[in-house]
Amino acid sequence: MENSNFPWGHHRRYNAYAQYFKKIFGQRVQKISVDAGFTCPNRDGKLAHGGCTYCNNNAFNPSYCNPSKPIDQKVIEGIEFHKVRYRRANNYLVYFQPYSNTYAPLEQLKNLYESALAQPGVVGLVIGTRPDCIDDDKLKYLQYLSKKYYIIIEYGIESIYDSTLNRINRWHTYDQSIKAIMKTAEYGINTGAHFIFGLPGESRTMMMDSVNEISKLPLTTIKFHQLQIVEETTMAMDYKANPNDYELFSFEDYINFIVSFAERLNPDFIIERFAGEVPPRYLAGPGWGLIRNDQINIAIEKELERRDSWQGKYFST
Ligand code: SF4
């Protein structure tokens, strides 16, 4: 296929996040991660105390995130931090990242979100949360904010299989995820989802089969991660005790798998991330070495090119 014929109208072989934002804002948009001091119902005892078995938020939290400072200060410091590295960015999305960032009374959420949006250069919010931490009042409010700002709610879904969700102690079902996503999209709010590949109990076939189910969801963006075993988690202990229960992806296997997955994925979904790297000091299992995200994307694009393929080539409704 000629590059210009890709459904998303640019040269890349998948519907890439960076180009999507360039189209909306006319330039690069930089995300600023903030830790707003939330917890989650899987940690504070509402559902459970232990958390999801793989969860160690420290491993994913950028070093400039500090939950103890006021939100406006965190945003300003985050912008300063990124300005040194990415001088071309003048537009920022504040990414409420660790824990469940809609898990608080609405008035508290309003204060936090509006303090972030009030900072110069901030054009919107990315709000990471669980599918069971949203309701109509919060969605109505976020619908109102969406009229003026770019707002996206990013749900941690992780798997479409309840057997897996039980095994990793998510304490929600896939049906709850579908309902939260449908409702968010009905409110006209951008909706994102996050999935993990390689969770214990899931075969490669189960993972690949989930593409048809995922493709039916009304998603704006999607993120994938390969499972990595992170220190100081329940999963790290389980992995040490039962390593044969885990079939972790090597880098080459994962590229092959995720490219085949992308070929079957709904081409309307904007892919934000194919894989993620935990800093090696947090790893309790095998890793891929110091591979950067852009190197992973290059390997994926090369494999798509080698196959003369693209996102959604084999997608069928
Ligand atoms: S992964 Fe999210 S939902 Fe699970 S324990 Fe960690 S913060 Fe809570």
XYZ file of C-alpha atoms and ligand atoms in Angstrom, residues 40 42-43 51-52 54-55 57 99-100 130 170, ligand 1:
20
model
C -6.952 3.349 44.977
C -7.524 -1.881 45.794
C -5.067 -0.475 48.323
C -3.200 -3.978 45.383
C -2.831 -5.623 41.992
C 2.182 -6.454 39.695
C 1.737 -2.931 41.063
C 3.828 2.722 41.295
C -2.969 5.281 41.405
C -6.643 6.049 40.589
C -9.802 2.248 37.248
C -7.668 -6.421 40.023
S -2.331 -1.002 39.526
Fe -3.711 0.704 39.925
S -5.574 -0.289 40.668
Fe -3.924 -1.770 40.900
S -3.164 -1.491 42.997
Fe -1.890 -0.273 41.606
S -2.828 1.763 41.699
Fe -4.359 0.320 42.462
